[in-house]
PDB file of C-alpha atoms in Angstrom:
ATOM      1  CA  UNK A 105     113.182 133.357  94.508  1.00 36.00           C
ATOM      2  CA  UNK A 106     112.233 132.511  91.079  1.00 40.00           C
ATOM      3  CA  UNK A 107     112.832 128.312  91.596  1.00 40.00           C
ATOM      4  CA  UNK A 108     109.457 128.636  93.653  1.00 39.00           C
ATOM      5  CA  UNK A 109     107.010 126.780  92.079  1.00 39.00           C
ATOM      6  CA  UNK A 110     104.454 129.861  91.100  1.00 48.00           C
ATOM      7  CA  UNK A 111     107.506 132.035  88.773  1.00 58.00           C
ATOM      8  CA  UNK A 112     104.639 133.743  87.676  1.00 74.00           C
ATOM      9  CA  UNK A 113     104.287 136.361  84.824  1.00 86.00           C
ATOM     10  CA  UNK A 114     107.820 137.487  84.155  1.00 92.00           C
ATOM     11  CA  UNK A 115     111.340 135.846  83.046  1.00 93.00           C
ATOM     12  CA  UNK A 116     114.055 135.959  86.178  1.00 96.00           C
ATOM     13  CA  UNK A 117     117.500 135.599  85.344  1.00 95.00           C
ATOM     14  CA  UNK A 118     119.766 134.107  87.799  1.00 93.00           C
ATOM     15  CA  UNK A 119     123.750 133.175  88.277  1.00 91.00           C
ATOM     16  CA  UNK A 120     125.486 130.228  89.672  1.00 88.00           C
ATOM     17  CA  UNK A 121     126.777 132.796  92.632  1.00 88.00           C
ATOM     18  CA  UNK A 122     128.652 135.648  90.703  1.00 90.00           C
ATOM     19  CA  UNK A 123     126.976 138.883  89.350  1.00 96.00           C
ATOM     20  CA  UNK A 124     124.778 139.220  86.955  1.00 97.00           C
ATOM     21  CA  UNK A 125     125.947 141.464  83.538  1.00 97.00           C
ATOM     22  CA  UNK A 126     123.645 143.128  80.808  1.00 98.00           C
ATOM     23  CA  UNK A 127     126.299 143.363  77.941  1.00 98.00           C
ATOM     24  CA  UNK A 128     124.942 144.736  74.458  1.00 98.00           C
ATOM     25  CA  UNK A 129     123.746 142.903  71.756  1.00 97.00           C
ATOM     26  CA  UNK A 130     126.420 144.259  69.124  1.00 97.00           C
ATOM     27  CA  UNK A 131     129.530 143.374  71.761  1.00 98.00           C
ATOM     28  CA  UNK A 132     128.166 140.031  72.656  1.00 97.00           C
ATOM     29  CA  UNK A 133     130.863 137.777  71.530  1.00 96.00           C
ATOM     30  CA  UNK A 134     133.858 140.059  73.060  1.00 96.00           C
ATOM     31  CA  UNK A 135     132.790 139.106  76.216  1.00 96.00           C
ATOM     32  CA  UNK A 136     134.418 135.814  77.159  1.00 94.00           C
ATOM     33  CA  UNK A 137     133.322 135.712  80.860  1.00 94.00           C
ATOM     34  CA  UNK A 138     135.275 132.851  82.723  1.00 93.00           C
ATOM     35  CA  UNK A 139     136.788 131.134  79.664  1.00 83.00           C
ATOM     36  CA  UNK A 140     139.671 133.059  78.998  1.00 72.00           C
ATOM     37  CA  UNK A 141     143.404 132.930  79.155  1.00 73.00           C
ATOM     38  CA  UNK A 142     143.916 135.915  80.254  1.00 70.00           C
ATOM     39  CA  UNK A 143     145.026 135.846  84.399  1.00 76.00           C
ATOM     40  CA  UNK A 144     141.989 138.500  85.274  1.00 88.00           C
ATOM     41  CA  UNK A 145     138.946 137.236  83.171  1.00 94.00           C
ATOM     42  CA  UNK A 146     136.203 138.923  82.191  1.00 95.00           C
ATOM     43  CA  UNK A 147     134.196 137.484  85.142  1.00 95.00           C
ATOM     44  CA  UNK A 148     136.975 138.447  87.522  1.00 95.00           C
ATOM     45  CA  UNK A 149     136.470 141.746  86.133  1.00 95.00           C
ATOM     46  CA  UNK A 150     132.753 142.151  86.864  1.00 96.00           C
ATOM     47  CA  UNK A 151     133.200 140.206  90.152  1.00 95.00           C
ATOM     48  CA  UNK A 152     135.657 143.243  91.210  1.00 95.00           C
ATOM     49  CA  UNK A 153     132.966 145.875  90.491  1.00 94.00           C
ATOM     50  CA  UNK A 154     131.960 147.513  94.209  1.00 91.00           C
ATOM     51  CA  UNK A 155     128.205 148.859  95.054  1.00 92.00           C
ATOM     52  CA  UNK A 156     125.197 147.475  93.539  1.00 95.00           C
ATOM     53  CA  UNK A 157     125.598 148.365  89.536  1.00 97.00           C
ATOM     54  CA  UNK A 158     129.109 149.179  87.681  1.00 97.00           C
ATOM     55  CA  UNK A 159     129.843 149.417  84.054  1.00 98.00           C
ATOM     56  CA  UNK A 160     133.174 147.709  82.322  1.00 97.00           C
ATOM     57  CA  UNK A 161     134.682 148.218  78.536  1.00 97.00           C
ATOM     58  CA  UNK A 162     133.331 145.593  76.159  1.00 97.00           C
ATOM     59  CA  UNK A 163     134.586 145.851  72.617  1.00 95.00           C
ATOM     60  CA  UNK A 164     133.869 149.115  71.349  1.00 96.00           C
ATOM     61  CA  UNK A 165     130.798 149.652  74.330  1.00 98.00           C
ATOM     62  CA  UNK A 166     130.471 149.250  77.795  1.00 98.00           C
ATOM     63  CA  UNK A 167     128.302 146.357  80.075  1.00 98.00           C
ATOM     64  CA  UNK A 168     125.965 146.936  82.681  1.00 98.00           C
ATOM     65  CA  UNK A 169     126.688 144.786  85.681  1.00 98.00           C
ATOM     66  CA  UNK A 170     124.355 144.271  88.145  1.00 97.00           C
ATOM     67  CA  UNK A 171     126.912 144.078  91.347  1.00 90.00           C
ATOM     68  CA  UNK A 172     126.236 142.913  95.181  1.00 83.00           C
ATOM     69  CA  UNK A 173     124.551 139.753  95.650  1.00 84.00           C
ATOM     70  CA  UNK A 174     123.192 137.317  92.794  1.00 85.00           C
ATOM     71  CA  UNK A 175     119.397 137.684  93.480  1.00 92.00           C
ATOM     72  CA  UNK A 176     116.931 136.477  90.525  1.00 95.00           C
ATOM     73  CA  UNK A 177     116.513 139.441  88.273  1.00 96.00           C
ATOM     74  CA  UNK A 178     114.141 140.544  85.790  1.00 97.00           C
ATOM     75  CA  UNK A 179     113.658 144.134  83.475  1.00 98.00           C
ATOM     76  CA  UNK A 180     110.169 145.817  84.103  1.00 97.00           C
ATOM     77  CA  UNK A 181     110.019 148.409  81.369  1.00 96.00           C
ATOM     78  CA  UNK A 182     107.259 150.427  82.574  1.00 96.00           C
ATOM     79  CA  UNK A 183     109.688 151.466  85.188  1.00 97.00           C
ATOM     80  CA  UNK A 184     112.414 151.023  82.717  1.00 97.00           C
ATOM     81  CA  UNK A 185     114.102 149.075  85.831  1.00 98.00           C
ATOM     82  CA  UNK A 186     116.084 145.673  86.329  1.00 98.00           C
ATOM     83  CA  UNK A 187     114.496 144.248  89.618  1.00 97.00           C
ATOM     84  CA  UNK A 188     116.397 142.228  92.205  1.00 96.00           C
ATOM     85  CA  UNK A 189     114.304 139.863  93.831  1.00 94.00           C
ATOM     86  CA  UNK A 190     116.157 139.702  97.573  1.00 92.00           C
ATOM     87  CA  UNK A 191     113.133 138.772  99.230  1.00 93.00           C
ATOM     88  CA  UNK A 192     109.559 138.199  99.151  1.00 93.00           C
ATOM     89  CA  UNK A 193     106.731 136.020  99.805  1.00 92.00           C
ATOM     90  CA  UNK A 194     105.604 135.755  95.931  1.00 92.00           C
ATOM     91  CA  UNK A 195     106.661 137.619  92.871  1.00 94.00           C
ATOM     92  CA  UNK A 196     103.414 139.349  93.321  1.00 93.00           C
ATOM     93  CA  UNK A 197     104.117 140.805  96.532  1.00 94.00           C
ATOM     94  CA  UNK A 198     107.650 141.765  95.157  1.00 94.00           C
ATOM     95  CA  UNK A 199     106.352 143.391  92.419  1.00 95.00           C
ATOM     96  CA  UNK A 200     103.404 145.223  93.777  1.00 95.00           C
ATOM     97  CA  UNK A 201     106.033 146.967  96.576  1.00 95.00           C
ATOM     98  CA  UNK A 202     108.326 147.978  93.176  1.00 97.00           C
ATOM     99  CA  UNK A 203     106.274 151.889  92.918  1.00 97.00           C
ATOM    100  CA  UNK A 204     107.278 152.100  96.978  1.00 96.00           C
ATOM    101  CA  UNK A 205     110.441 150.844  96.833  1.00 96.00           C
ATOM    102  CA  UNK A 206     111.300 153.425  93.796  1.00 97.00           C
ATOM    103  CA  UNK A 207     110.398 156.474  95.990  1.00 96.00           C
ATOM    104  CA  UNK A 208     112.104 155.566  98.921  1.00 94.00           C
ATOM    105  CA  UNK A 209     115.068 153.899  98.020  1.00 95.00           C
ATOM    106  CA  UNK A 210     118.339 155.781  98.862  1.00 95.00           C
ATOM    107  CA  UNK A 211     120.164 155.808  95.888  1.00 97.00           C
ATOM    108  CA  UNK A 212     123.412 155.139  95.245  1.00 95.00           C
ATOM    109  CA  UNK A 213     125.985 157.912  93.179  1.00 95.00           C
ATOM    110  CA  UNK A 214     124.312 157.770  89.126  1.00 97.00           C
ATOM    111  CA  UNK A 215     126.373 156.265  86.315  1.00 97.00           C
ATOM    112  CA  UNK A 216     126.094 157.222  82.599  1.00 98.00           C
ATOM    113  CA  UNK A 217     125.891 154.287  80.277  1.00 98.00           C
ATOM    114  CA  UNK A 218     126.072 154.928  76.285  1.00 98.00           C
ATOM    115  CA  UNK A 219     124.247 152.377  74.755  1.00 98.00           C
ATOM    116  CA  UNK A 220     123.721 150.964  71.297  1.00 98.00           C
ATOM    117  CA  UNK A 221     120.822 149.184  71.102  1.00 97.00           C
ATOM    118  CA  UNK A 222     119.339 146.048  73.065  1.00 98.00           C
ATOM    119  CA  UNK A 223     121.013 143.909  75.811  1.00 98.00           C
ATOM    120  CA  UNK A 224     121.235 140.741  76.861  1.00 98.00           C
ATOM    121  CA  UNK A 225     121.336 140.247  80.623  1.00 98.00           C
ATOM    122  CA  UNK A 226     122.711 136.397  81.267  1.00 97.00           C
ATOM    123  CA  UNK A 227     125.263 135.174  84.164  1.00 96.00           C
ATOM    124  CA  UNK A 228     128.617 136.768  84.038  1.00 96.00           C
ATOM    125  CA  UNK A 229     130.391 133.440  84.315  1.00 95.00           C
ATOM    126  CA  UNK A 230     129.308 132.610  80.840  1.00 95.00           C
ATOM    127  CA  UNK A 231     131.058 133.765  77.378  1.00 95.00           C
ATOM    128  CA  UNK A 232     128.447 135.986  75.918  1.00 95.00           C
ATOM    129  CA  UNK A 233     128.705 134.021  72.440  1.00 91.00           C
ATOM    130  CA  UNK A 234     126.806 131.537  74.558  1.00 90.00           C
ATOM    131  CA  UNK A 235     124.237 133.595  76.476  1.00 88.00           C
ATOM    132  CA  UNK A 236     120.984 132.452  73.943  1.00 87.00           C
ATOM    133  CA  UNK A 237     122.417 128.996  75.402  1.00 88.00           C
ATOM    134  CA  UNK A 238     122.197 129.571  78.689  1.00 89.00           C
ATOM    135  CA  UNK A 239     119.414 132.047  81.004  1.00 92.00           C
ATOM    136  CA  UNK A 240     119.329 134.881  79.886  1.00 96.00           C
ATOM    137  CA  UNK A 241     117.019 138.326  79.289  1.00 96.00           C
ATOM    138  CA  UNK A 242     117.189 140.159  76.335  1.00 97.00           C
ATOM    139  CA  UNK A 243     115.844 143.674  77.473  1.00 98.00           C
ATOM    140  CA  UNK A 244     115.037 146.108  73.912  1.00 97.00           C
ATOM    141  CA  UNK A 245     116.633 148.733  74.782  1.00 98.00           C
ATOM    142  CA  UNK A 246     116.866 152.368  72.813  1.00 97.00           C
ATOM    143  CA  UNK A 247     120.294 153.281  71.373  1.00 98.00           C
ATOM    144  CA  UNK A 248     121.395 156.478  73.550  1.00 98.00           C
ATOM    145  CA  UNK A 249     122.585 157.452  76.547  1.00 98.00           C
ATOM    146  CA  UNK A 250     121.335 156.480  80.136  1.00 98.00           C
ATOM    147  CA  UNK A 251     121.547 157.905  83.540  1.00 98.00           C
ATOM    148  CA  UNK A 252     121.489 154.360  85.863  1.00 98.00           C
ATOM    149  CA  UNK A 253     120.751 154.853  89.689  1.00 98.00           C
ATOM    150  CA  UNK A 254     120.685 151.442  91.817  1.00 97.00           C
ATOM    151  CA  UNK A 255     119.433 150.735  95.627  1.00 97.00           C
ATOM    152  CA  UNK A 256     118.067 148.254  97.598  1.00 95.00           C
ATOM    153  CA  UNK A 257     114.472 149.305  99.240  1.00 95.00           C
ATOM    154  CA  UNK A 258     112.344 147.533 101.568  1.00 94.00           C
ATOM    155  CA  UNK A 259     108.839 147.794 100.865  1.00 93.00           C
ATOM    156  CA  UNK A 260     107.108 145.888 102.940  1.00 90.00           C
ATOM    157  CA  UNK A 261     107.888 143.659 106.197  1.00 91.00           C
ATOM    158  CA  UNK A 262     109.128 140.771 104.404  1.00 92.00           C
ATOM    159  CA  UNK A 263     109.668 142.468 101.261  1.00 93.00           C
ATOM    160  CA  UNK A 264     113.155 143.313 100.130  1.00 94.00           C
ATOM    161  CA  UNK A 265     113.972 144.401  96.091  1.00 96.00           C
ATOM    162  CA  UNK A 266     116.882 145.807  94.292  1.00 96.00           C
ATOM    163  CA  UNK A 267     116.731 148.165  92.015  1.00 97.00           C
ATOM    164  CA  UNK A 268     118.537 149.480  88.960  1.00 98.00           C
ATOM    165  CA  UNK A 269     116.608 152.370  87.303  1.00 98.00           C
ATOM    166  CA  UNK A 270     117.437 153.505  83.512  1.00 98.00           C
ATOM    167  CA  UNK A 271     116.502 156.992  82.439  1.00 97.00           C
ATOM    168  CA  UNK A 272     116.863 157.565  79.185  1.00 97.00           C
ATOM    169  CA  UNK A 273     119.238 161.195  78.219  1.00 97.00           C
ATOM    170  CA  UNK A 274     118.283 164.022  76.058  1.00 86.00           C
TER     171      UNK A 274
END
């Protein structure tokens, strides 16, 4: 997990037990996560989302959340993926079993996700007003539309990942 001592070479995002969300930039402060008066919050909301990735309305856009269990996650663009570190010795035996795990996962159904621009992936718990506050990833992102495809893969013996893939959409 990314509280070992050696993090080493990327940034891992991590919740306090709920999921984690990757909300754009230009929606940011309509997301109030668990500080709301409505009765279903916005964190209810992305804790109700089934399978490993889901998308929910946020302003005038939609959120990316990153469902199942809260592993430490990080973006790797050259594989234009979030990875979900479930387990693994080091991050550098996670990461060099990411090119394995990416042919051989068994993918869940796609989702399309419009996006405008760059998001910020932070714990869904927190009001996204606050997320340069708290942990959080900001991931540069394209404006455009994405196919997203997520799995969990096992790429070595004591290797487990999750995996959300982005392909960008002519």
């Amino acid at each position: 997990m990314a509280r070992f001592a050696d993090r080493g070479v990327l940034e891992w995002v991590e919740s306090g037990g709920g999921p984690l969300i990757a909300v754009p930039e230009v929606v940011l402060p309509f997301w109030a996560g668990a500080d709301s008066e409505e009765l279903d919050t916005d964190y209810d909301r992305a804790c109700e989302v089934s399978g490993y990735a889901g998308l929910l309305p946020v302003g005038d856009s939609a959120a990316l959340v990153l469902g199942d269990e809260p592993a430490a996650t990080s973006y790797l663009p050259e594989h234009t993926a979030f990875v979900r570190w479930s387990a693994a010795d080091s991050e550098r035996d996670l990461l060099a079993g990411v090119p394995a795990a990416l042919k051989t996962a068994v993918w869940e159904q796609e989702l399309r996700w419009q996006v405008p621009g760059p998001v910020v992936l932070f714990d869904s718990a927190w009001p996204g007003g606050e997320a340069d506050r708290q942990e959080h990833l900001r991931v540069p992102l394209t404006a455009g539309s994405y196919a997203v495809r997520a799995a969990y893969a096992q790429p070595g013996a004591e290797t487990w990942v999750g995996l959300v893939q982005l392909s960008r959409l002519a």
